[in-house]
CSV table of C-alpha atoms in Angstrom, one decimal:
chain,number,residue,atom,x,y,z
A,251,UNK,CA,10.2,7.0,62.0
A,252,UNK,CA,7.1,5.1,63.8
A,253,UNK,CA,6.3,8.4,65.3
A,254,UNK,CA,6.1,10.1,62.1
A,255,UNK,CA,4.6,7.9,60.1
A,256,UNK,CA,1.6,8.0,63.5
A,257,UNK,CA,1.9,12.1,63.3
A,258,UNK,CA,1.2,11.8,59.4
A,259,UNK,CA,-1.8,9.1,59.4
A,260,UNK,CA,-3.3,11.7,62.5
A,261,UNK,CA,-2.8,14.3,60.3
A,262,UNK,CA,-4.5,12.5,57.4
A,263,UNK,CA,-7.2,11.3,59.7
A,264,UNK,CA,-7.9,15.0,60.4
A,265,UNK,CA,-8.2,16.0,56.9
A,266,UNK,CA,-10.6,13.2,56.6
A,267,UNK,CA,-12.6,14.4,58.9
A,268,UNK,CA,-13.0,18.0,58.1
A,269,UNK,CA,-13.9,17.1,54.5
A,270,UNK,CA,-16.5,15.0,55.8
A,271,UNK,CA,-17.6,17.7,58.1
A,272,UNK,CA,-17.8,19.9,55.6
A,273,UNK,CA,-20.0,17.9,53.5
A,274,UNK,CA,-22.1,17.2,56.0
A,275,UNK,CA,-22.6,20.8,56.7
A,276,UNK,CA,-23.4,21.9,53.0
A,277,UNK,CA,-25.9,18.7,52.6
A,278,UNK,CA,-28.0,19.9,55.8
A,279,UNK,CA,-27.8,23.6,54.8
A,280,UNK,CA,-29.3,22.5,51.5
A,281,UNK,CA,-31.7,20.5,53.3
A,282,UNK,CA,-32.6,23.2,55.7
A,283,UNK,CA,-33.0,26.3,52.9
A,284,UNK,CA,-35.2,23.7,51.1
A,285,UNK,CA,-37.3,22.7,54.0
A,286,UNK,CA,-37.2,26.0,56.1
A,287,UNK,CA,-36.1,28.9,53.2
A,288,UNK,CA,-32.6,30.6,53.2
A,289,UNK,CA,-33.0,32.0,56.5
A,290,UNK,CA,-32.9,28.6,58.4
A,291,UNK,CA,-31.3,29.0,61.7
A,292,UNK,CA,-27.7,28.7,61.9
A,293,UNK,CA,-28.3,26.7,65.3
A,294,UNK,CA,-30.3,24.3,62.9
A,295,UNK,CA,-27.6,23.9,60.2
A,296,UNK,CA,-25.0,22.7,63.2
A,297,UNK,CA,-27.2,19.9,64.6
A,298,UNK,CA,-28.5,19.0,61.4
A,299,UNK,CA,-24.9,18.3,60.7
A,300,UNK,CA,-23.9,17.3,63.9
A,301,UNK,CA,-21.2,19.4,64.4
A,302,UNK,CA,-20.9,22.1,66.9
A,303,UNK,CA,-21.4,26.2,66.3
A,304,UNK,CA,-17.4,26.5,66.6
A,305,UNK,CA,-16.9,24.1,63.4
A,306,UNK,CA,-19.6,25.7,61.8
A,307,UNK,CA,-18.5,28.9,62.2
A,308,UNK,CA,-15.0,28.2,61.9
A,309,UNK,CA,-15.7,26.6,58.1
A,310,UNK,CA,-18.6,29.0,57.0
A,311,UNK,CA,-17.9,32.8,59.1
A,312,UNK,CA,-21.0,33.9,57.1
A,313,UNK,CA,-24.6,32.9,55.8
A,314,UNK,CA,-23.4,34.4,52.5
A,315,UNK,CA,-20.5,31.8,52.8
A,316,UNK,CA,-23.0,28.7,53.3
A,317,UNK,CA,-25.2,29.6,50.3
A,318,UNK,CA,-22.5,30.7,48.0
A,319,UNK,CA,-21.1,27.1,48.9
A,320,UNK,CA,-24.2,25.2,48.5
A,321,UNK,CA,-25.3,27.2,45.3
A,322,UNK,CA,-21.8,27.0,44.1
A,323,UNK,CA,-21.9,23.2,44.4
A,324,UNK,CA,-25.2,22.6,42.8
A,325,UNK,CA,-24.6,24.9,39.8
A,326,UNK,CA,-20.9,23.0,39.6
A,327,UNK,CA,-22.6,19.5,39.3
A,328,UNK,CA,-25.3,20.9,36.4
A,329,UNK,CA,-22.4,22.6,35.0
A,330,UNK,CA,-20.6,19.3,34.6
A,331,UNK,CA,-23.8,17.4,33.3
A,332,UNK,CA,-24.1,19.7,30.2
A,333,UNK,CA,-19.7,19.3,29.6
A,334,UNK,CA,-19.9,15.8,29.3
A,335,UNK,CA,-23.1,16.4,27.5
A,336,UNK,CA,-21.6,18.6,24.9
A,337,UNK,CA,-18.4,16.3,24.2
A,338,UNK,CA,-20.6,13.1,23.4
A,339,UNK,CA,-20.0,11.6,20.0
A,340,UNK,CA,-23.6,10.7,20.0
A,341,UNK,CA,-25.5,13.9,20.4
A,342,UNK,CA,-29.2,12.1,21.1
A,343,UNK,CA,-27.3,10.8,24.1
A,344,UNK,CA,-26.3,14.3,24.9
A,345,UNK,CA,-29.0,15.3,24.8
A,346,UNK,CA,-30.7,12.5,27.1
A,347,UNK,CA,-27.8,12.8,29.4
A,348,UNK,CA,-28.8,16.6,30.0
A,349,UNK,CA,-32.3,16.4,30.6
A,350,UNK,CA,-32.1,12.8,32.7
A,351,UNK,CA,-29.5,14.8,35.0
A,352,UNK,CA,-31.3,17.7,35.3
A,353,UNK,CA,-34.3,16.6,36.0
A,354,UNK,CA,-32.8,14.1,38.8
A,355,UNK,CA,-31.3,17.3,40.3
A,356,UNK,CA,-34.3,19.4,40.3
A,357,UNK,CA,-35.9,17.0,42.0
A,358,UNK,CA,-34.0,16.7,44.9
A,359,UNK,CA,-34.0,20.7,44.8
A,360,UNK,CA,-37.0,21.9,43.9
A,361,UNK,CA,-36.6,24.9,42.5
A,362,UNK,CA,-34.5,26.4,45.5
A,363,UNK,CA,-31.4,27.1,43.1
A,364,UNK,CA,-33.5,30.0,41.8
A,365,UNK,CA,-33.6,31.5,45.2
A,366,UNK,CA,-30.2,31.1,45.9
A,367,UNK,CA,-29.2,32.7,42.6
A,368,UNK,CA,-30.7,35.9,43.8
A,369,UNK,CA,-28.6,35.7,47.0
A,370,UNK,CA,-25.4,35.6,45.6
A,371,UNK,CA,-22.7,38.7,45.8
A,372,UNK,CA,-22.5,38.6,41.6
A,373,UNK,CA,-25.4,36.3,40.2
A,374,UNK,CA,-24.2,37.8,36.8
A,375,UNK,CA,-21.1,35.7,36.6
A,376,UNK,CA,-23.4,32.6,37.2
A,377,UNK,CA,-25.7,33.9,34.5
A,378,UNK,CA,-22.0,34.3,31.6
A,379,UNK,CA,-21.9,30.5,33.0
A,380,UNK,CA,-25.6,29.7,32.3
A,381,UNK,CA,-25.2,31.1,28.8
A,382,UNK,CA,-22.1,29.6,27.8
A,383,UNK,CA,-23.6,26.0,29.3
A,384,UNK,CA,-26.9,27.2,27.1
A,385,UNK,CA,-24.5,27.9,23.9
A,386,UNK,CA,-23.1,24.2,24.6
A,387,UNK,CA,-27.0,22.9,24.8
A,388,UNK,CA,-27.9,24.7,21.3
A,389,UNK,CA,-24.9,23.1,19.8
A,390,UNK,CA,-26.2,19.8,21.3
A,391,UNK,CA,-29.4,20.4,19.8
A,392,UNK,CA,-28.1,21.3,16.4
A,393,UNK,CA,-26.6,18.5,16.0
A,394,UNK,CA,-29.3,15.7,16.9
A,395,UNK,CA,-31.2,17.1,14.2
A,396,UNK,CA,-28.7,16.9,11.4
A,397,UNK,CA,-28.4,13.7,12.6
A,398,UNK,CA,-31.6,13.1,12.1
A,399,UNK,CA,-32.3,11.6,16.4
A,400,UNK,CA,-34.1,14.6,17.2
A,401,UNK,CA,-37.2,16.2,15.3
A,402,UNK,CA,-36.9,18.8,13.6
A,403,UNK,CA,-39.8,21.1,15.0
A,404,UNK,CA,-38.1,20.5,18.5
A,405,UNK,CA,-37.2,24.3,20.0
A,406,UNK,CA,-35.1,25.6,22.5
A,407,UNK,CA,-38.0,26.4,24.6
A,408,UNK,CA,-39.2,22.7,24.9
A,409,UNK,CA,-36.5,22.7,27.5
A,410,UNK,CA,-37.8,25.2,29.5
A,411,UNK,CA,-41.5,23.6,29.0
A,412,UNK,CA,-39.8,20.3,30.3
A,413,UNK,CA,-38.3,22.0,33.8
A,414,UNK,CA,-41.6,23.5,34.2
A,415,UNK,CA,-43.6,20.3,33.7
A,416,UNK,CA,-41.0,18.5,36.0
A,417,UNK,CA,-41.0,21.7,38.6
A,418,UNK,CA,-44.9,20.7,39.1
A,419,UNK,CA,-44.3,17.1,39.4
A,420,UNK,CA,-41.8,17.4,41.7
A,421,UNK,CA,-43.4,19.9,44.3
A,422,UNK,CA,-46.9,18.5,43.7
A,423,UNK,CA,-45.7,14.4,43.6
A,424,UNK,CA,-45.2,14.1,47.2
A,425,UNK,CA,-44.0,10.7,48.1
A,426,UNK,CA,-44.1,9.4,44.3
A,427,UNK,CA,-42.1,12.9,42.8
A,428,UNK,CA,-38.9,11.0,42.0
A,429,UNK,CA,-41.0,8.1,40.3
A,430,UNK,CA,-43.1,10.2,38.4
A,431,UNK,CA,-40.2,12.7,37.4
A,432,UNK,CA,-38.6,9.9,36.1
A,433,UNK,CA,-41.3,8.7,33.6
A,434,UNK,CA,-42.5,11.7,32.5
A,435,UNK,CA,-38.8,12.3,31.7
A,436,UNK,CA,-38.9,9.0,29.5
A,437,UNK,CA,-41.9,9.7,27.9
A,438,UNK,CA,-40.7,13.2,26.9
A,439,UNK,CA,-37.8,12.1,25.4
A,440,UNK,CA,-39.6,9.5,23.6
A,441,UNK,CA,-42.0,12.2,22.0
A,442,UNK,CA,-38.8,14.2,20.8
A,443,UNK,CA,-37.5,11.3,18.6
A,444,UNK,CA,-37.4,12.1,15.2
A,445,UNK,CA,-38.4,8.6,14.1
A,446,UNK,CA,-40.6,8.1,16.5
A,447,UNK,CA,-39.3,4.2,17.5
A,448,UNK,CA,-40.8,3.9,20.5
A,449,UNK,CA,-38.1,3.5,23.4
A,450,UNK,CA,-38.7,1.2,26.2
A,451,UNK,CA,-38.8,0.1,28.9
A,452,UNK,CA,-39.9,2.9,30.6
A,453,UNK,CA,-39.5,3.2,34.7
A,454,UNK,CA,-42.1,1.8,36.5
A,455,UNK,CA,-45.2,3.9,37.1
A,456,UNK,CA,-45.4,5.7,40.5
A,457,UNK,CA,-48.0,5.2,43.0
A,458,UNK,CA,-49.9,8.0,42.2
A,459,UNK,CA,-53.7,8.2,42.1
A,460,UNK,CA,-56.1,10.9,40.1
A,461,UNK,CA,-57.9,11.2,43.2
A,462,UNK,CA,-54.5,12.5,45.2
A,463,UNK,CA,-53.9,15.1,42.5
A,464,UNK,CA,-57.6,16.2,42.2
A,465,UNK,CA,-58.1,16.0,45.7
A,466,UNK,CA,-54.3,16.5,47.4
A,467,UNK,CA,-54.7,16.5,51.3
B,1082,UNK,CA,-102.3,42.7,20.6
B,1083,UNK,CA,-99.3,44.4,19.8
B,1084,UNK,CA,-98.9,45.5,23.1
B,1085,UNK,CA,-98.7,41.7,24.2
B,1086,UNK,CA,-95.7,41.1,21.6
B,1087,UNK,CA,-94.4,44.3,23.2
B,1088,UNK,CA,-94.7,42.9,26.8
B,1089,UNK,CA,-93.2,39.4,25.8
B,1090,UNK,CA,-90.2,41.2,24.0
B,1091,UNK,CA,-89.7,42.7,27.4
B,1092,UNK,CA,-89.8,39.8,29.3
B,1093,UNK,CA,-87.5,38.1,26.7
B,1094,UNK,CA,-85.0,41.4,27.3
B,1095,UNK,CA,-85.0,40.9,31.5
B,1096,UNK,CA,-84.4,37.4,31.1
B,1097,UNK,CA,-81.6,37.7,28.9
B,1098,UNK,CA,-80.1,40.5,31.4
B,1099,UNK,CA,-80.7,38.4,34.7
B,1100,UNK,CA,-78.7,35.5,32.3
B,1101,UNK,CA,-76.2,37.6,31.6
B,1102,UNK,CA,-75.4,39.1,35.2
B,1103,UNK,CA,-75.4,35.8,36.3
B,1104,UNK,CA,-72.6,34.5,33.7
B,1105,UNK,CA,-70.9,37.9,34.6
B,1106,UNK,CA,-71.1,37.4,38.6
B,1107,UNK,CA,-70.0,33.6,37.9
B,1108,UNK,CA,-67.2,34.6,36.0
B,1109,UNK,CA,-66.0,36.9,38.2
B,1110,UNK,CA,-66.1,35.0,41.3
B,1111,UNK,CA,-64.1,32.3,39.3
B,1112,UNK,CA,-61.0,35.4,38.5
B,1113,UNK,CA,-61.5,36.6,42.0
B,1114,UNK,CA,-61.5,32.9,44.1
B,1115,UNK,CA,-58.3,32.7,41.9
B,1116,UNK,CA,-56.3,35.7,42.7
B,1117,UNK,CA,-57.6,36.0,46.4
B,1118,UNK,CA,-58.5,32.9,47.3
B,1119,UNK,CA,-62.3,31.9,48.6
B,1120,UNK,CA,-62.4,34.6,51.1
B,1121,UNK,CA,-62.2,37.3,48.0
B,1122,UNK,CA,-64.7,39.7,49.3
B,1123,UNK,CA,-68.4,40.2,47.8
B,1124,UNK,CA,-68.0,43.9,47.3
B,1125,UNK,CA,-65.3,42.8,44.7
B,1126,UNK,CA,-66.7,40.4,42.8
B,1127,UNK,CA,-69.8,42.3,42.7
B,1128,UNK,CA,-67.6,45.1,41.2
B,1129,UNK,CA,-65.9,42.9,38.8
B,1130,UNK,CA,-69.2,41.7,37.5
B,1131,UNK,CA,-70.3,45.1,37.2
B,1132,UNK,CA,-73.7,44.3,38.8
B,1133,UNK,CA,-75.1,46.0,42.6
B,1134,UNK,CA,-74.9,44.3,45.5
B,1135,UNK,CA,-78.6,43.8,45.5
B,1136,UNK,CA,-78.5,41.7,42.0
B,1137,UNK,CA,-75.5,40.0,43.7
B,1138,UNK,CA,-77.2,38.8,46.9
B,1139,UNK,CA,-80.8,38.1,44.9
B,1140,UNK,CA,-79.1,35.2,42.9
B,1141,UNK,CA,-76.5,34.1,45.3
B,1142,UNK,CA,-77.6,34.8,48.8
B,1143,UNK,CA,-74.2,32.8,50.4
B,1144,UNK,CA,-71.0,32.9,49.5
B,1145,UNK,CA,-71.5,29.6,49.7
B,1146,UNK,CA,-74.3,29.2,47.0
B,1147,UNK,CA,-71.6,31.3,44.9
B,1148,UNK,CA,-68.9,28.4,45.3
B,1149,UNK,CA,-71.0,25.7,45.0
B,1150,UNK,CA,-72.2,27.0,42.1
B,1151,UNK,CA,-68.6,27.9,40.4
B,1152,UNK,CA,-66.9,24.6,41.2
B,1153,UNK,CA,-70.4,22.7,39.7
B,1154,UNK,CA,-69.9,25.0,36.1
B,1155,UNK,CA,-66.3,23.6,36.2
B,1156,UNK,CA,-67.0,20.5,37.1
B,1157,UNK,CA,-70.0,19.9,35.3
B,1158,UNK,CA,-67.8,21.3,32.0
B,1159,UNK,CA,-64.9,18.4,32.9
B,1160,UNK,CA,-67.7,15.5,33.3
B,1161,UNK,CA,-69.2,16.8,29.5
B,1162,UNK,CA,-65.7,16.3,28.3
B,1163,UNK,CA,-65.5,12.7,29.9
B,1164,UNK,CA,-68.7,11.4,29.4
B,1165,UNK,CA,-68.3,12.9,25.4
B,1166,UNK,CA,-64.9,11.0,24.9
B,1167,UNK,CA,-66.2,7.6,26.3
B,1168,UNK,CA,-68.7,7.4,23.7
B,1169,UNK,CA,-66.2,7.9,20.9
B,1170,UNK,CA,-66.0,5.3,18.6
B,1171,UNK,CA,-61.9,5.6,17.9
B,1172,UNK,CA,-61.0,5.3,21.5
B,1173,UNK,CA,-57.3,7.4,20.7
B,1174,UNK,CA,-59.3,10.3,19.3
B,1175,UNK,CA,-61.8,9.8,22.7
B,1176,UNK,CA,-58.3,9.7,24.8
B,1177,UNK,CA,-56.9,13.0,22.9
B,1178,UNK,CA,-59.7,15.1,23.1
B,1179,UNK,CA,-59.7,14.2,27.4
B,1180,UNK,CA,-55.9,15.0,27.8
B,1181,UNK,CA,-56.6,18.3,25.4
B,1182,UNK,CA,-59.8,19.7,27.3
B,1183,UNK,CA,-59.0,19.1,30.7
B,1184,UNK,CA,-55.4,20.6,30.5
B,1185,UNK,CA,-57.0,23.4,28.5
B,1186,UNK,CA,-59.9,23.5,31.8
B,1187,UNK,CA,-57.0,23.4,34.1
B,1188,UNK,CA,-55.0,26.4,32.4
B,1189,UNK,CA,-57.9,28.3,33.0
B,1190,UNK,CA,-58.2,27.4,36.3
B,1191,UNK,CA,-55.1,26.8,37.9
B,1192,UNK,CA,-55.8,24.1,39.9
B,1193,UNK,CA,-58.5,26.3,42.3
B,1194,UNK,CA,-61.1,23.4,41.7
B,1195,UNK,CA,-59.3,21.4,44.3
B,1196,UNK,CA,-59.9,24.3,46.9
B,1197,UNK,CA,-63.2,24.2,45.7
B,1198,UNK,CA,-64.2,21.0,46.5
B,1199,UNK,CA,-63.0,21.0,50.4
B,1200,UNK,CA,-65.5,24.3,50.7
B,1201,UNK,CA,-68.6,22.0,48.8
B,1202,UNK,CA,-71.4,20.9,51.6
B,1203,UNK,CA,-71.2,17.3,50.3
B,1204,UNK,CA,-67.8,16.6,48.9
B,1205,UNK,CA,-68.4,13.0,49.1
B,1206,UNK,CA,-70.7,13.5,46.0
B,1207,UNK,CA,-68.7,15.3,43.8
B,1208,UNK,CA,-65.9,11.9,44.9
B,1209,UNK,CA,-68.5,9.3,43.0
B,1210,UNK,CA,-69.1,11.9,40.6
B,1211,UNK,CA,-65.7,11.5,39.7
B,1212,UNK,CA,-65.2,8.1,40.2
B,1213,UNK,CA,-67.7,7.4,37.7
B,1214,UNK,CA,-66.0,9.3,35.4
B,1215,UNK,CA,-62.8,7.6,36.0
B,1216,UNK,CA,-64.3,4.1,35.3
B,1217,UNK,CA,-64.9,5.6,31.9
B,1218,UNK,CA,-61.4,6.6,31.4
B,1219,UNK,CA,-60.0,3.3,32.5
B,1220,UNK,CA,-62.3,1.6,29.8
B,1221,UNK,CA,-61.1,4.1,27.4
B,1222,UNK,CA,-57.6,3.2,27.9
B,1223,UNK,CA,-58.2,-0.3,28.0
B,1224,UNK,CA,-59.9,0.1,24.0
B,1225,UNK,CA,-57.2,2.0,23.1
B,1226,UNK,CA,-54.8,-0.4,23.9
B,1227,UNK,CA,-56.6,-3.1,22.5
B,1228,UNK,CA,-56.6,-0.9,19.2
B,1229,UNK,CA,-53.2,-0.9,19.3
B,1230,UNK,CA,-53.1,3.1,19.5
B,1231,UNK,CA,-52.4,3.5,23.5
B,1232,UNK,CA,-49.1,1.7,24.6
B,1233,UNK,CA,-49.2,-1.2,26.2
B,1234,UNK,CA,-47.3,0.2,29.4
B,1235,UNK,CA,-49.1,3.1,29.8
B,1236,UNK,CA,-50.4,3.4,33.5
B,1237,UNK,CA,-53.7,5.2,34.7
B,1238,UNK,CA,-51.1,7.2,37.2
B,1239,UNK,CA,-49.5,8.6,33.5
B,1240,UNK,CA,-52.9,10.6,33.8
B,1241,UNK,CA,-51.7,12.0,37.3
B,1242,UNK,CA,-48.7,13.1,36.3
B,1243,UNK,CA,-49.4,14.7,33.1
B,1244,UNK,CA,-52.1,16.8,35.1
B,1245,UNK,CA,-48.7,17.8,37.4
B,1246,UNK,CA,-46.6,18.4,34.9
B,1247,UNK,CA,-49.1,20.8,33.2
B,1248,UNK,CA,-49.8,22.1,36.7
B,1249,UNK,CA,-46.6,23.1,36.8
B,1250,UNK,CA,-47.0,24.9,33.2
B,1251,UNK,CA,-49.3,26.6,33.7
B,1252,UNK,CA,-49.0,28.1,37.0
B,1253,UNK,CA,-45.0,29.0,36.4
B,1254,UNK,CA,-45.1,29.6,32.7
B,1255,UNK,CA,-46.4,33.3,33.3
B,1256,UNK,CA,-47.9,34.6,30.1
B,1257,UNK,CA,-46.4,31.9,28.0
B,1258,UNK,CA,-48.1,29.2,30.1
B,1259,UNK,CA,-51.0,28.5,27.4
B,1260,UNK,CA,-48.8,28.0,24.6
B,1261,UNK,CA,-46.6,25.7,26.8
B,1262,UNK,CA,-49.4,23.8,28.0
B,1263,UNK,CA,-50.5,22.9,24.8
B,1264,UNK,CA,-47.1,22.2,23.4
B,1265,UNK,CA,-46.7,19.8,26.1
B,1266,UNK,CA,-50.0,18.4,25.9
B,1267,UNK,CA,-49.2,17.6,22.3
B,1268,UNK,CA,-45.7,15.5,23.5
B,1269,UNK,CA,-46.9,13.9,26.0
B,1270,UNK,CA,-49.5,12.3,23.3
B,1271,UNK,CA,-47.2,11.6,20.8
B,1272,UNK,CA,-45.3,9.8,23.6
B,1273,UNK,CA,-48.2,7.8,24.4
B,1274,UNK,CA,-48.5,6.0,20.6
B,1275,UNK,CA,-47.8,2.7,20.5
B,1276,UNK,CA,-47.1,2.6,16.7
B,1277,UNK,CA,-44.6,5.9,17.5
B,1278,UNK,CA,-45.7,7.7,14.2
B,1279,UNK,CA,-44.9,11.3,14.6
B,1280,UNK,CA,-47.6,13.3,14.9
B,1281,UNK,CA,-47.9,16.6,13.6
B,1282,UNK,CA,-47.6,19.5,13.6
B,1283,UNK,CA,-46.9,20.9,17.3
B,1284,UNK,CA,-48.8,23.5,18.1
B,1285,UNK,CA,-46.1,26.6,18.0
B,1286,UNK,CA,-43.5,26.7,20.7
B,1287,UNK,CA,-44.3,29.5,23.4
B,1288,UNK,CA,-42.1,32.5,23.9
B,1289,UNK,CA,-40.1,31.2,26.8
B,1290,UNK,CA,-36.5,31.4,27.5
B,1291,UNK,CA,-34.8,29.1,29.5
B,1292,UNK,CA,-33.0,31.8,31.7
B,1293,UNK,CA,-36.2,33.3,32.7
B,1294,UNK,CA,-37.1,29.8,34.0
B,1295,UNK,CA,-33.7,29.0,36.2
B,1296,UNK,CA,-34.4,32.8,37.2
B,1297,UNK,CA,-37.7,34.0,37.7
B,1298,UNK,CA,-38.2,37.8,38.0
C-alpha cells in the first residue's frame, strides 16, 4: 500500500517534470527563433532549455514539430484573448481587453508569429481561425458604437494601424519597448472614445529620449 | 541693346537649368540612399536625375558633399517646421503642426536621416542643432499645458514614441503607409487633449486589412 502510493507520487513526480520540460523547451525555442530566426540550432534549443538532445528529440522528432508547437501556443493564447473578448457584457472593455493583450504579446514576439505562420504544414486553417477571431472583433466593434463607447468614424483598419504603430515601438524601443508599448496603447484607446472623457492614469512614461530615436546607436 | 536682354534671358535660362539638375540630382540621391543605402552608386543617381556624370561631379565632387548636402535639405526642412511652431501664438496649434510635419517628413524618408547623420563630417553640430530645437519644443509643451490644451501628464518621451510608432507605419504599412500615418497622427493628437473634445474629422482610414498585417506577403 506504502509502496504504491511511493510508485504513484514517482509517477506523478515524472509527469511533473516532463511538463516542465516541455515548457521550458517551447519558451527557449521561441526565444531562440526570435533572437537567432527559425533556423536556430537544435543544439541551441537543448541547452537553452537545459535538457539534453535525447529529451529534446524525444518530445519534438522534428523542427516542424517545435514551430508548429510554439506557433500553435502563441496563436492559442491570442485566440483566447479575443473569446473572452467577444463574450464581455461591456463591449468598450472588449474591446480594451483585445488590444491591451495583443499588444502585450506582440511585444514579447515581435513580429516573429508572421514568420512562423509561413512555416506551418497548413497556414490556411490558421488563417479560417484568424477570420472567425476577426468576425468576433467586428462584432466587438459593432457594438461599442451602438453603445455609444467607441466613435463612430473608428474602422476596422485602425487595428491594423495600431499593430503597426506598436510593431515599431517594439523593435525600435530597445530597453523601454514594453514601457512605451504600454502608453501608446493608453493613449490610443483614449483617442477612440466616443466621448472623449479623458482616461487616466496613464502608465508611467518610459525612459526614452528624442535623441535615442533620432540618433539610435 | 536687344541683344543684352537676349543675353540676360540666357543667363536667366542656364541658371534655372543648373537649379533644376541640382533639385533633380538631390532628389534622386535622397530615393537612391533609401533603397540602397549610402553606398548607392553615382552612375545611378546620375541616371535617376537624368543629368551626365560630368554635371553630377561639377556640383557634387564627393559623395560625401552629396550626403551632407541631402541630410542638411532634410534637416534644415525639420528645423523650419520647429522654429515656425515655437513662434505660434496658440501653443496646441504650434504642437499640431510639429507632430503633422515631422511624421509627414519622416514618411518621406523612412527614417534614412539617422544613417545620415553618422556619415556627416561634424555630427556633433547637427546634435546642438537639434538640441536647440528641442528646447523649443519643451517650452512649447510647457505653454500648452499651461493653456490647458496639452495634458498635464504628457511626457517629452510621448514625442519618442509617437516618432516609433509612426516609424513603424510607415515603413510596414506598404502603399497604405501615408494614409495610416496620418490617421494615426491625428489619434495620437486627439489623445493628447486635455479637455478630451473629439476632434474631427479623421483623415480617411487607409486601405489596410488586418490579415495582410499578421501576414505579410
Amino acid at each position: 500500500m506504502a509502496r504504491e502510493v511511493t510508485a504513484d507520487a514517482e509517477g506523478g513526480k515524472l509527469r511533473v517534470d516532463a511538463v516542465e520540460n516541455r515548457r521550458r523547451i517551447i519558451e527557449a525555442s521561441r526565444e531562440l527563433f526570435a533572437e537567432r530566426g527559425l533556423d536556430a540550432p537544435m543544439k541551441a534549443i537543448a541547452a537553452r532549455a537545459g535538457v539534453g538532445m535525447a529529451t529534446l528529440y524525444r518530445r519534438f522528432p522534428t523542427r516542424q514539430d517545435l514551430l508548429t508547437e510554439v506557433f500553435a501556443e502563441q496563436f492559442a493564447e491570442c485566440a483566447a484573448i479575443v473569446e473572452k473578448a467577444v463574450r464581455e457584457t461591456d463591449a468598450w472593455r472588449g474591446l480594451c481587453s483585445v488590444v491591451t493583450g495583443v499588444a502585450a504579446m506582440q511585444a514579447g514576439d515581435q513580429g516573429f508569429s508572421a514568420a512562423f505562420v509561413r512555416t506551418l504544414p497548413d497556414p490556411s486553417a490558421v488563417e479560417r481561425k484568424l477570420q472567425s477571431g476577426m468576425r468576433g472583433m467586428r462584432d466587438l466593434i459593432i457594438r461599442a458604437k451602438r453603445a455609444g463607447q467607441l466613435r463612430a468614424d473608428f474602422a476596422f483598419a485602425d487595428l491594423a494601424i495600431l499593430l503597426l504603430a506598436n510593431g515599431g515601438v517594439v523593435s525600435q524601443g530597445g530597453e523601454a519597448a514594453s514601457a512605451a508599448s504600454q502608453r501608446l496603447v493608453a493613449y490610443m484607446l483614449q483617442s477612440f472614445r466616443a466621448d472623449g472623457v479623458v482616461q487616466g492614469p496613464l502608465p508611467a512614461p518610459p525612459e526614452l529620449r528624442l535623441t535615442d530615436v533620432v540618433f539610435p546607436e
